Short mmCIF file of C-alpha atoms in Angstrom, two decimals:
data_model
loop_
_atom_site.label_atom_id
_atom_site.label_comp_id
_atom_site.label_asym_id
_atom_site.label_seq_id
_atom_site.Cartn_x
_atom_site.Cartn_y
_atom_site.Cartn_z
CA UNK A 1 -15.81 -19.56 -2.80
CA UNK A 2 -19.46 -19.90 -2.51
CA UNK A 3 -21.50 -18.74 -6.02
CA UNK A 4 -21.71 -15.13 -6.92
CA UNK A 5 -25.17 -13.58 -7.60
CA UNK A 6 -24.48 -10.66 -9.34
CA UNK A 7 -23.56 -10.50 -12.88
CA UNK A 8 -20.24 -8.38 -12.24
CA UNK A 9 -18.78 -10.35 -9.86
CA UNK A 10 -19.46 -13.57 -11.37
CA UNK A 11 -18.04 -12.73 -15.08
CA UNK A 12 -15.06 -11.45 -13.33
CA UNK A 13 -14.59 -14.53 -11.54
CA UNK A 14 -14.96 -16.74 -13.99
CA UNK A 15 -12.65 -14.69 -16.44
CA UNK A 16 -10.03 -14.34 -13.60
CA UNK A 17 -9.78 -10.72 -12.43
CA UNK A 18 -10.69 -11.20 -9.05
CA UNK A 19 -7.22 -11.83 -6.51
CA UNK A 20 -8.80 -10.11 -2.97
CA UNK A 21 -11.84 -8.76 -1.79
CA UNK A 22 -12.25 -6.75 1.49
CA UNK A 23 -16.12 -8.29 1.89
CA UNK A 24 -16.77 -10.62 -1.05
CA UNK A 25 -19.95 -11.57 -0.05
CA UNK A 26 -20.83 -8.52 1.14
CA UNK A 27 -19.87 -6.88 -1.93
CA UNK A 28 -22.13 -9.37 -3.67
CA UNK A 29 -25.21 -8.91 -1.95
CA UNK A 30 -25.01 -5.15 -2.02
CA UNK A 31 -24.57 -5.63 -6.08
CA UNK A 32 -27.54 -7.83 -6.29
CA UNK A 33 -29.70 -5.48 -4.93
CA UNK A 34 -28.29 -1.86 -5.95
CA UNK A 35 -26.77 -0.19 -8.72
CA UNK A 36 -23.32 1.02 -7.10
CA UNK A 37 -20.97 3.61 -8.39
CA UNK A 38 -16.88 2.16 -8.54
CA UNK A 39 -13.67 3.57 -9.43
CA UNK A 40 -9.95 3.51 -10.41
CA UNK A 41 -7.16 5.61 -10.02
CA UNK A 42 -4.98 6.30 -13.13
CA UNK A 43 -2.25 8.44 -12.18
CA UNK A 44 -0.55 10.45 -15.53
CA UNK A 45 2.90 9.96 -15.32
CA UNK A 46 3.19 9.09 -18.83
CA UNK A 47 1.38 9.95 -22.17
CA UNK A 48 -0.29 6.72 -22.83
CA UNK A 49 -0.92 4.10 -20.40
CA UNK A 50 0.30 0.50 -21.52
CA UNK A 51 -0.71 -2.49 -21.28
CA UNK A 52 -0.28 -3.35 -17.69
CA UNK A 53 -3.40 -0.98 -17.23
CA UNK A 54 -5.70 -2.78 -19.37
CA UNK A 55 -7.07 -5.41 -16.43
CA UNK A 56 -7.71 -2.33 -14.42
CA UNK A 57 -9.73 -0.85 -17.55
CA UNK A 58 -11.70 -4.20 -19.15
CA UNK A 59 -13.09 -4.25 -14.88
CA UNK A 60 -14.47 -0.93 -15.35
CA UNK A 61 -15.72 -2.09 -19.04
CA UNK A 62 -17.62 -5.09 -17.00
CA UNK A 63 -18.87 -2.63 -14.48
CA UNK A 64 -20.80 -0.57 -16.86
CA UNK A 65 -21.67 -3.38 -19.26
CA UNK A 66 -23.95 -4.90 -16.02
CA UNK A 67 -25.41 -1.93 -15.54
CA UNK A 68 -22.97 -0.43 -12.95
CA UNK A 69 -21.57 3.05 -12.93
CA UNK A 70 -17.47 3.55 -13.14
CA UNK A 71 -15.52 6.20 -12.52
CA UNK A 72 -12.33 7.13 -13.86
CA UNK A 73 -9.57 8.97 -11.49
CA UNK A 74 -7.26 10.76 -13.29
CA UNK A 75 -4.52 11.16 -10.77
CA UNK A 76 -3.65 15.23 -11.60
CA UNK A 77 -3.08 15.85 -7.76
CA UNK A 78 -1.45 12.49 -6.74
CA UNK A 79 1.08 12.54 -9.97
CA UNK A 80 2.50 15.52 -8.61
CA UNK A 81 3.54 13.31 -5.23
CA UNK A 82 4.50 10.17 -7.11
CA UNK A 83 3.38 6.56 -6.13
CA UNK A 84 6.46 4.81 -4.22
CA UNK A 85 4.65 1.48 -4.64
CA UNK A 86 6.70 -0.82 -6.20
CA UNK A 87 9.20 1.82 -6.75
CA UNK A 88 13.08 1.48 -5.65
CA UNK A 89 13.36 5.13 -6.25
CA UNK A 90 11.48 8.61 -5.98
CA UNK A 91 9.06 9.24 -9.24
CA UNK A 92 10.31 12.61 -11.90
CA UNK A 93 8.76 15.20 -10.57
CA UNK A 94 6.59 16.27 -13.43
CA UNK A 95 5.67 20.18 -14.20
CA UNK A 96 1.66 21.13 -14.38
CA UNK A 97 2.14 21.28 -17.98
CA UNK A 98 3.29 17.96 -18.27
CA UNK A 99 0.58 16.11 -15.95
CA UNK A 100 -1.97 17.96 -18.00
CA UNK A 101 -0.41 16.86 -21.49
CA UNK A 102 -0.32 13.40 -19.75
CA UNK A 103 -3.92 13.53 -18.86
CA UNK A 104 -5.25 14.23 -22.20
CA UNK A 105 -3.16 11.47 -23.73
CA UNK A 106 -4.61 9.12 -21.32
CA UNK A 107 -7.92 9.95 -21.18
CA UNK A 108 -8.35 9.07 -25.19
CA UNK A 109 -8.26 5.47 -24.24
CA UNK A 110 -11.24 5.28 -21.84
CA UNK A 111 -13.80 6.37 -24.96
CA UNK A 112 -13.15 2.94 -26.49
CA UNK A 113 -14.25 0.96 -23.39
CA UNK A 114 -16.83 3.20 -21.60
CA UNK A 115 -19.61 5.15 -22.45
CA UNK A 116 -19.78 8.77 -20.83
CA UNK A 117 -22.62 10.96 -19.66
CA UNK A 118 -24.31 11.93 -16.36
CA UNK A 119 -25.51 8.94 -16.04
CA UNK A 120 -23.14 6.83 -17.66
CA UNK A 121 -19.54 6.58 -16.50
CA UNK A 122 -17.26 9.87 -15.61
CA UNK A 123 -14.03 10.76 -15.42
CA UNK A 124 -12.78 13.47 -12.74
CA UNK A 125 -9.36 14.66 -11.72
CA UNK A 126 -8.20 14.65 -7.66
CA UNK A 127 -6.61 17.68 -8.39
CA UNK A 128 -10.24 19.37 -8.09
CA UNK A 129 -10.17 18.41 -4.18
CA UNK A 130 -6.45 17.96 -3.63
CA UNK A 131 -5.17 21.00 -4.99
CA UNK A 132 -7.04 23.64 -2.24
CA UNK A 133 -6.69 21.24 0.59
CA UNK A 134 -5.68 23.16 3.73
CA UNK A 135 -2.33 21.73 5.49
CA UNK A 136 -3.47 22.29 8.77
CA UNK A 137 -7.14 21.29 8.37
CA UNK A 138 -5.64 17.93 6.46
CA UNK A 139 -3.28 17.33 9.09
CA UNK A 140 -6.14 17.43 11.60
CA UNK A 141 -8.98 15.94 9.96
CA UNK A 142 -7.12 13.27 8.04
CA UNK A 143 -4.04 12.73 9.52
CA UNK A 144 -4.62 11.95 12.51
CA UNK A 145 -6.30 8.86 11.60
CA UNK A 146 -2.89 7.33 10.25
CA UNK A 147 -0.46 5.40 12.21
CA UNK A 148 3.10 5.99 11.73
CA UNK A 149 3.78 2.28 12.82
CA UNK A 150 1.56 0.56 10.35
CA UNK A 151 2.74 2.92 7.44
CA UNK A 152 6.13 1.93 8.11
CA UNK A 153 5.08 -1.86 7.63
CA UNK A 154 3.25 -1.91 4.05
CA UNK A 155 5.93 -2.53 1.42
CA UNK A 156 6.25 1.01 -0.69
CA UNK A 157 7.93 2.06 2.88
CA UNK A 158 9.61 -1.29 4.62
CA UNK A 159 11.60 -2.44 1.38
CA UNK A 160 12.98 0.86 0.96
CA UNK A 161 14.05 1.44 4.28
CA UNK A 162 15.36 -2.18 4.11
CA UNK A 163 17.60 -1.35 1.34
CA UNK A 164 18.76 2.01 2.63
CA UNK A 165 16.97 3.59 -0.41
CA UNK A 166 15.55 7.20 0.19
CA UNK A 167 11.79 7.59 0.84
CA UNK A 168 11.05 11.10 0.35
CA UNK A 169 8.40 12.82 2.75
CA UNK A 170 6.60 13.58 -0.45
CA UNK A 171 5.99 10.51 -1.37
CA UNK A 172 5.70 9.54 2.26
CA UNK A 173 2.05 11.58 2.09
CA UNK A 174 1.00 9.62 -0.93
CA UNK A 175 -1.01 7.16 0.67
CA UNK A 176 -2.59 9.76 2.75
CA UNK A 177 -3.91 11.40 -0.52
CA UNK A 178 -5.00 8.27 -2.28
CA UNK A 179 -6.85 7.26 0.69
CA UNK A 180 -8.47 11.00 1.45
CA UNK A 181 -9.33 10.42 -2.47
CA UNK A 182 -12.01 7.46 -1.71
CA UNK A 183 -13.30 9.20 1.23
CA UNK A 184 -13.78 12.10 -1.46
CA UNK A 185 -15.01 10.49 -3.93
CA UNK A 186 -17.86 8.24 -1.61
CA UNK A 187 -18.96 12.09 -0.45
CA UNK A 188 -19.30 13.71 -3.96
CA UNK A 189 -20.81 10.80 -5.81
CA UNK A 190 -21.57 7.75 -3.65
CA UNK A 191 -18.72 5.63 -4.73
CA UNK A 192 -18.39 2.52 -2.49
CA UNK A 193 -16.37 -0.03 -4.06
CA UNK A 194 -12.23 0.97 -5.54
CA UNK A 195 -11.07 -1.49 -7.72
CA UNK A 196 -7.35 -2.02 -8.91
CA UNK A 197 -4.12 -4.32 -9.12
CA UNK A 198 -2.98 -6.21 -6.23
CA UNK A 199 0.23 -3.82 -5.52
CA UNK A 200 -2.74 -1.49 -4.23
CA UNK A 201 -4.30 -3.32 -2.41
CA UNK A 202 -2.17 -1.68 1.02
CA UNK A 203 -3.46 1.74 -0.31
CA UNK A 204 -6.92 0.83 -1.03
CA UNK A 205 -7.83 -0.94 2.21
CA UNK A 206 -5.86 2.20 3.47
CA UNK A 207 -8.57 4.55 1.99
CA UNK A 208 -11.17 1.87 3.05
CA UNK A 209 -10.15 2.38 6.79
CA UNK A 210 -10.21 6.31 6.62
CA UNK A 211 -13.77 6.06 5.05
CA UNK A 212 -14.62 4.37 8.64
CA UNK A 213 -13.57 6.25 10.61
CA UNK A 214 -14.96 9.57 8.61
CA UNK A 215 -17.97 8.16 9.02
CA UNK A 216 -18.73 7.03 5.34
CA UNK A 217 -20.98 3.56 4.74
CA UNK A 218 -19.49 0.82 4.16
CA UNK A 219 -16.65 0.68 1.39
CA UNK A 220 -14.98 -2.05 0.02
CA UNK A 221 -12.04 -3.25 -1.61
CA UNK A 222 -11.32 -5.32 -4.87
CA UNK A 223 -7.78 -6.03 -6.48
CA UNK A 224 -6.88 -8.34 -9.90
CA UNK A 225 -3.65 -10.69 -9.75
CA UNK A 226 -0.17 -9.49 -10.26
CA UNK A 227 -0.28 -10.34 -14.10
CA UNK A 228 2.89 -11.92 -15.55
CA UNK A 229 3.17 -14.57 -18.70
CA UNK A 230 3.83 -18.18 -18.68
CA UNK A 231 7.46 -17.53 -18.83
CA UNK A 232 7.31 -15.08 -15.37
CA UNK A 233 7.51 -11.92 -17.59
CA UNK A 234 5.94 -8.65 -16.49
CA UNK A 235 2.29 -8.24 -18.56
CA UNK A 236 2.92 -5.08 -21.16
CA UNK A 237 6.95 -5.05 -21.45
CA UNK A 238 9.21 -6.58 -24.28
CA UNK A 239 12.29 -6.42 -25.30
CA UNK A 240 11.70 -2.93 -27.08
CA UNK A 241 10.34 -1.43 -24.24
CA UNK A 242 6.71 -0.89 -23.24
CA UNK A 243 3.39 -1.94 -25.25
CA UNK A 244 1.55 1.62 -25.59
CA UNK A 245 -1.76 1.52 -26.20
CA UNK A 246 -2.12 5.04 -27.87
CA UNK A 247 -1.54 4.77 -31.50
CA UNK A 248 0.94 7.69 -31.71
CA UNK A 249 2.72 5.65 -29.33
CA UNK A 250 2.51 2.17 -30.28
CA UNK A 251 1.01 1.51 -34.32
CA UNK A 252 -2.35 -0.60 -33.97
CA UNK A 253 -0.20 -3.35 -36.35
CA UNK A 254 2.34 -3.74 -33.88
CA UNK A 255 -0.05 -3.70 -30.96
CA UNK A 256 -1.65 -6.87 -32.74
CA UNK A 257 1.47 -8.65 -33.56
CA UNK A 258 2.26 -8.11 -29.45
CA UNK A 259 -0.98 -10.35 -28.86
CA UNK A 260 -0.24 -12.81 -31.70
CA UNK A 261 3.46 -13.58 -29.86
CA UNK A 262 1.40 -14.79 -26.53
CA UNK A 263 2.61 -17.78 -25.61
CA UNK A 264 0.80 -20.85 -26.03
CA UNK A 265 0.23 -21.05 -22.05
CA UNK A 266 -1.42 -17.62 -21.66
CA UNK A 267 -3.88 -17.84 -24.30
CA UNK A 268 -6.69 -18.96 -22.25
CA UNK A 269 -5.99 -16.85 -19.95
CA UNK A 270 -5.63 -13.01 -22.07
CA UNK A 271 -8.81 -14.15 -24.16
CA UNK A 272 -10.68 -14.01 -21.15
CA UNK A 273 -9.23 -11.28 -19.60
CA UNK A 274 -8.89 -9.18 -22.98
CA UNK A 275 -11.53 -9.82 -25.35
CA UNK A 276 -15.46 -10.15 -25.20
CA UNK A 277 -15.45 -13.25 -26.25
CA UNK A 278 -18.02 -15.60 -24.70
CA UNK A 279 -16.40 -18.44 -22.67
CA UNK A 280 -17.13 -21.41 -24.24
CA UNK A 281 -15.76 -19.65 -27.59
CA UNK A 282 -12.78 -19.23 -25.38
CA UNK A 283 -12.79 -22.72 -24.40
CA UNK A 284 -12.54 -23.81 -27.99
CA UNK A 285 -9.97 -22.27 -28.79
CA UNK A 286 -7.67 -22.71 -26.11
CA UNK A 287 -7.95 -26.14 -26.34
CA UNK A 288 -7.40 -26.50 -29.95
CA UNK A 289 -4.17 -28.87 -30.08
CA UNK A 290 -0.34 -28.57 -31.97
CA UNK A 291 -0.14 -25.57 -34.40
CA UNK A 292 -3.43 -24.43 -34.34
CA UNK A 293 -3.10 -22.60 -31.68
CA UNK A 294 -2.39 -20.14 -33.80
CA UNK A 295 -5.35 -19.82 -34.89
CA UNK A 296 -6.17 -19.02 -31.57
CA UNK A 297 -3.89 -16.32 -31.24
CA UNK A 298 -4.49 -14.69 -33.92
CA UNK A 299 -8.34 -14.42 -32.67
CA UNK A 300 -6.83 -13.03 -29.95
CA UNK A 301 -5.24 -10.18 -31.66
CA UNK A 302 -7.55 -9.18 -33.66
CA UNK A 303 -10.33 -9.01 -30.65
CA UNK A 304 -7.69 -7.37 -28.53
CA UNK A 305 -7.01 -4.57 -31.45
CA UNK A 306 -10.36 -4.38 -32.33
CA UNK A 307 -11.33 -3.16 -28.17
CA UNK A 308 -8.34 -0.57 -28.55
CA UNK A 309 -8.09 0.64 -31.88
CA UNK A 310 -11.37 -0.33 -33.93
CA UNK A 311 -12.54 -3.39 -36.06
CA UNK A 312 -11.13 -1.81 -39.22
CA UNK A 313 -7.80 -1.38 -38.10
CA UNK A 314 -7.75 -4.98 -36.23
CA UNK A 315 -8.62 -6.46 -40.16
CA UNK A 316 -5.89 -4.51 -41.46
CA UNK A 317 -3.54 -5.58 -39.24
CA UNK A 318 -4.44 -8.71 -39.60
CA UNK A 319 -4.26 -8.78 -43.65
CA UNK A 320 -0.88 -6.83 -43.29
CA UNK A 321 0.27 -9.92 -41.15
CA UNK A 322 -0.67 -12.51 -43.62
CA UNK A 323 0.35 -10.57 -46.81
CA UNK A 324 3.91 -10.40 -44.92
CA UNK A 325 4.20 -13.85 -43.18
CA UNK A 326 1.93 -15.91 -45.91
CA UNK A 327 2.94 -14.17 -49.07
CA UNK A 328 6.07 -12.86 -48.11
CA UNK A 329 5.65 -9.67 -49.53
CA UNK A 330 6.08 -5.90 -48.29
CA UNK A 331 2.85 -4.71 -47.27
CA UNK A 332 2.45 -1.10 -47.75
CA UNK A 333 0.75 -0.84 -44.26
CA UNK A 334 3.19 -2.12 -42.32
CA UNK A 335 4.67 0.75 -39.94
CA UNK A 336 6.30 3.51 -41.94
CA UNK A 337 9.36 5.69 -40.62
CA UNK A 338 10.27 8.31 -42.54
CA UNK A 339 14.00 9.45 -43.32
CA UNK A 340 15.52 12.44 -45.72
CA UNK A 341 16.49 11.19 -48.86
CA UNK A 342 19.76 13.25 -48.26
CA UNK A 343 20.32 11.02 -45.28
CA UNK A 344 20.46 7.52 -47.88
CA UNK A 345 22.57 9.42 -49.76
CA UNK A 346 25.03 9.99 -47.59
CA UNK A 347 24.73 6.47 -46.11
CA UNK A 348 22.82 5.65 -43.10
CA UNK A 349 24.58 2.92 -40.66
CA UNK A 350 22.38 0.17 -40.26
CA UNK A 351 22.67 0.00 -36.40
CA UNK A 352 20.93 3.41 -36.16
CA UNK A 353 18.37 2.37 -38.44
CA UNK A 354 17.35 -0.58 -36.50
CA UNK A 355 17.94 1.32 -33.11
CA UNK A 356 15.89 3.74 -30.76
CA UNK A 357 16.60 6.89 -33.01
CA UNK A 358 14.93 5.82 -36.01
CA UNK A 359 12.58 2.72 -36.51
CA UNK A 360 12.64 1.47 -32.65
CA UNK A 361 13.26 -1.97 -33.50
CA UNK A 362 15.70 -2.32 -31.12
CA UNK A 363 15.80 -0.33 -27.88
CA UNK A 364 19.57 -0.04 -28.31
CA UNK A 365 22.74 -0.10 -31.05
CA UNK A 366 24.31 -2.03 -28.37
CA UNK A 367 21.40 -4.68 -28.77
CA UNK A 368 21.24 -4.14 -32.76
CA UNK A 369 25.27 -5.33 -32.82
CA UNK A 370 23.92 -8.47 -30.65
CA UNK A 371 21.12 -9.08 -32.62
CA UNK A 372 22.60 -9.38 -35.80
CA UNK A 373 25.34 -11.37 -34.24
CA UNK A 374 22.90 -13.95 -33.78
CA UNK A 375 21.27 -13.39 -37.22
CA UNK A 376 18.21 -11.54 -35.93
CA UNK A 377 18.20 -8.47 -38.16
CA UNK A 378 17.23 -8.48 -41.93
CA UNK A 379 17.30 -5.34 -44.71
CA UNK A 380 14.28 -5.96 -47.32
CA UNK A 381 14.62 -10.16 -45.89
CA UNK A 382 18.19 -10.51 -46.55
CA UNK A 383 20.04 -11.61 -42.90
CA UNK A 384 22.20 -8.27 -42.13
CA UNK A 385 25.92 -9.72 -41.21
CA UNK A 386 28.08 -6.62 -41.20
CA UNK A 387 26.92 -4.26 -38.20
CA UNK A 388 28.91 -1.29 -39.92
CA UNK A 389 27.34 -1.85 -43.37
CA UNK A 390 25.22 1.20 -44.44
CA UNK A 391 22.38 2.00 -46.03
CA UNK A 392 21.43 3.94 -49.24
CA UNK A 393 18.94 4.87 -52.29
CA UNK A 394 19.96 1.63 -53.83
CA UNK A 395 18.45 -0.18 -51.05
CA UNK A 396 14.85 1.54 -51.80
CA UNK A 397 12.84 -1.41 -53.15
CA UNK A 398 10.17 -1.01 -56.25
CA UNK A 399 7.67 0.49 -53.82
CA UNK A 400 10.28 2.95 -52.69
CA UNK A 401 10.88 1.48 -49.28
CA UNK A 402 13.60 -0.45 -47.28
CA UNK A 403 12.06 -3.11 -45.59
CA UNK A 404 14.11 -3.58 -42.06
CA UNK A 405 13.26 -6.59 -40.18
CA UNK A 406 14.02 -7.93 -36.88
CA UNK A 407 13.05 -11.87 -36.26
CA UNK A 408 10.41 -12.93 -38.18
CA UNK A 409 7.49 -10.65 -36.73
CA UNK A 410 8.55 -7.00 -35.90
CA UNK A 411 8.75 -4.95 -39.51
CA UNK A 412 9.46 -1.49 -40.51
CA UNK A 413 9.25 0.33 -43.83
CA UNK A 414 12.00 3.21 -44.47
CA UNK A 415 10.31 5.69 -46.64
CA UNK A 416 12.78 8.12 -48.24
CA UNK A 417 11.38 11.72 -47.97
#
């Protein structure tokens, strides 16, 4: 790949979001020279995006930061098809009143990255065009431009079929609308580049087609690497389920213990994708040998946290961390659950504590009994062995908590209420 010219291109690059281009050098040139206008799609099909989204949203951070304009496309039209990509099954259909609680819960994260205005970046909704479209006139004016033969060859359509797994018409018409989206977007505010992960790249270069043969300049197409960990695990899930990055959803302590577990492989690789860190900091670091990569990783963490949920609350985090693993004692800001005192009084099983009802340390009481099987669950550091025992006031420790543990980095505090 010959050297890039503009500054966008070339920090992404050399950080490694860039998997496929539609005109690299093209795309290059036209940066060089012009201040462009680029988006992403974010459709709301849940109330907080996770972690998987944060490539998608540290490109549109580098956009702006080189003096680029992003846009953010909140998906309030498109969620009410559902995506099939990557999907072996049809999407919840989701009410108005849930897309729009959706929306506001995503659209808290994008303040911490971007900076708003006329000028600056924007966010709009595709329900503003999508939701008055005309069938007929769509049909017509859109529709026509598809082929039914290459729409039954991208992936969201073949594997299902080759499974014998539904494919609703619905989401059938989901490309069409994702693609009439660029087109709709390059008309209302000159966007000409659509940026996201590789699984899109069928319905970007979809949308880049359209744009042709509407008649729109010339649009192009850029996609970031499938993202998985050194150990072939999907980027943003655990065992407990998926790393939130709201705060109601996901506490900003546990958000930076899920960056201090990296593994020693990917460290490199998620400081330059996740922090602002310059690179030969990063190249420090990841090369510093044995244990001290640790050091390393906790860098990471707090930088990560700091992007998401502030510098304060990325030093707390970390001084929570090292009051619990250094000092071994119970740090009043680790995460807090509450329970009714009546509830210890009566005796509260320990497999519901430590399960998806209560603290969430465990997505399951079928995964709690395996857990402390294998001696993974602790009550106030002592290794739980019984998986009927119970707990009650008398387990309330001097700072009127019960300290539940499960291995030796995921903590919650019981707080009797």
């Amino acid at each position: 790949m010959s050297a890039l010219k503009s500054d966008f291109l070339r920090i992404l690059q050399e950080r490694g979001f860039i998997h496929q281009c539609s005109d690299l050098d093209g795309l290059d040139a036209v940066m060089k020279s012009d201040r462009i206008t680029a988006y992403i799609g974010f459709d709301c099909t849940a109330p907080s995006l996770h972690v998987g989204s944060l490539v998608q949203i540290m490109m549109l951070h580098w956009l702006q930061k080189t003096g680029h304009r992003p846009i953010v496309l909140m998906g309030g039209g498109t969620t009410r098809i559902g995506d099939p990509t990557g999907r072996d099954e049809g999407r919840k259909v989701l009410s108005a009143a849930d897309i729009e609680a959706n929306k506001a819960g995503i659209a808290q994260v994008f303040s911490k990255f971007l900076s708003f205005g006329d000028e600056a970046a924007i966010m709009v909704d595709n329900a503003e065009w999508l939701s008055d479209i005309n069938y007929l006139d769509f049909l017509r004016d859109v529709g026509r431009h598809f082929s039914i033969n290459r729409m039954m060859s991208f992936d969201s359509v073949r594997l299902r079929l080759e499974r014998e797994q539904e494919l609703s018409f619905l989401e059938f018409n989901y490309m069409l609308l994702q693609a009439y989206d660029y087109v709709e977007l390059n008309r209302r505010y000159d966007v000409t580049l659509q940026m996201g992960g590789s699984d899109q790249w069928g319905n970007i270069v979809n949308g880049l087609d359209l744009g042709r043969r509407m008649g729109t300049k010339q649009l192009f197409a850029l996609t970031t690497p499938l993202l998985t960990t050194a150990s072939g695990a999907k980027m943003g899930k655990t065992a407990a389920g998926a790393v939130w990055l709201n705060a109601e959803a996901l506490s900003p302590y546990d958000y930076w213990q899920f960056w201090r577990n990296t593994e020693d492989a990917d460290v490199g690789k998620f400081l330059r994708l996740f922090t602002l860190l310059p690179m030969d900091e990063i190249a420090r670091l990841e090369s510093l040998p044995g244990a001290e990569i640790n050091e390393a990783k906790k860098v990471l963490a707090t930088e990560a946290t700091a992007l998401m949920h502030g510098r304060e609350a990325a030093e707390a985090a970390t001084e929570t961390a090292r009051k619990t693993f250094v000092e071994g004692s119970v740090a009043q800001d680790l995460p807090s659950v509450g329970v009714a005192r009546g509830t210890l009084e009566s005796g509260l099983g320990v497999l519901t504590a430590f399960g998806p009802d209560i603290t969430k340390l465990v997505p399951s009481t079928s995964e709690a009994r395996r857990q402390i099987k294998g001696g993974g669950l602790r009550v106030n550091d002592v290794q739980v062995t019984d998986e009927k025992a119970m707990l009650g006031l008398g387990d309330l420790t001097s700072d009127g908590v019960i300290k539940l543990s499960f291995g030796r980095k995921k903590h919650v505090l019981l707080r009797a209420e």
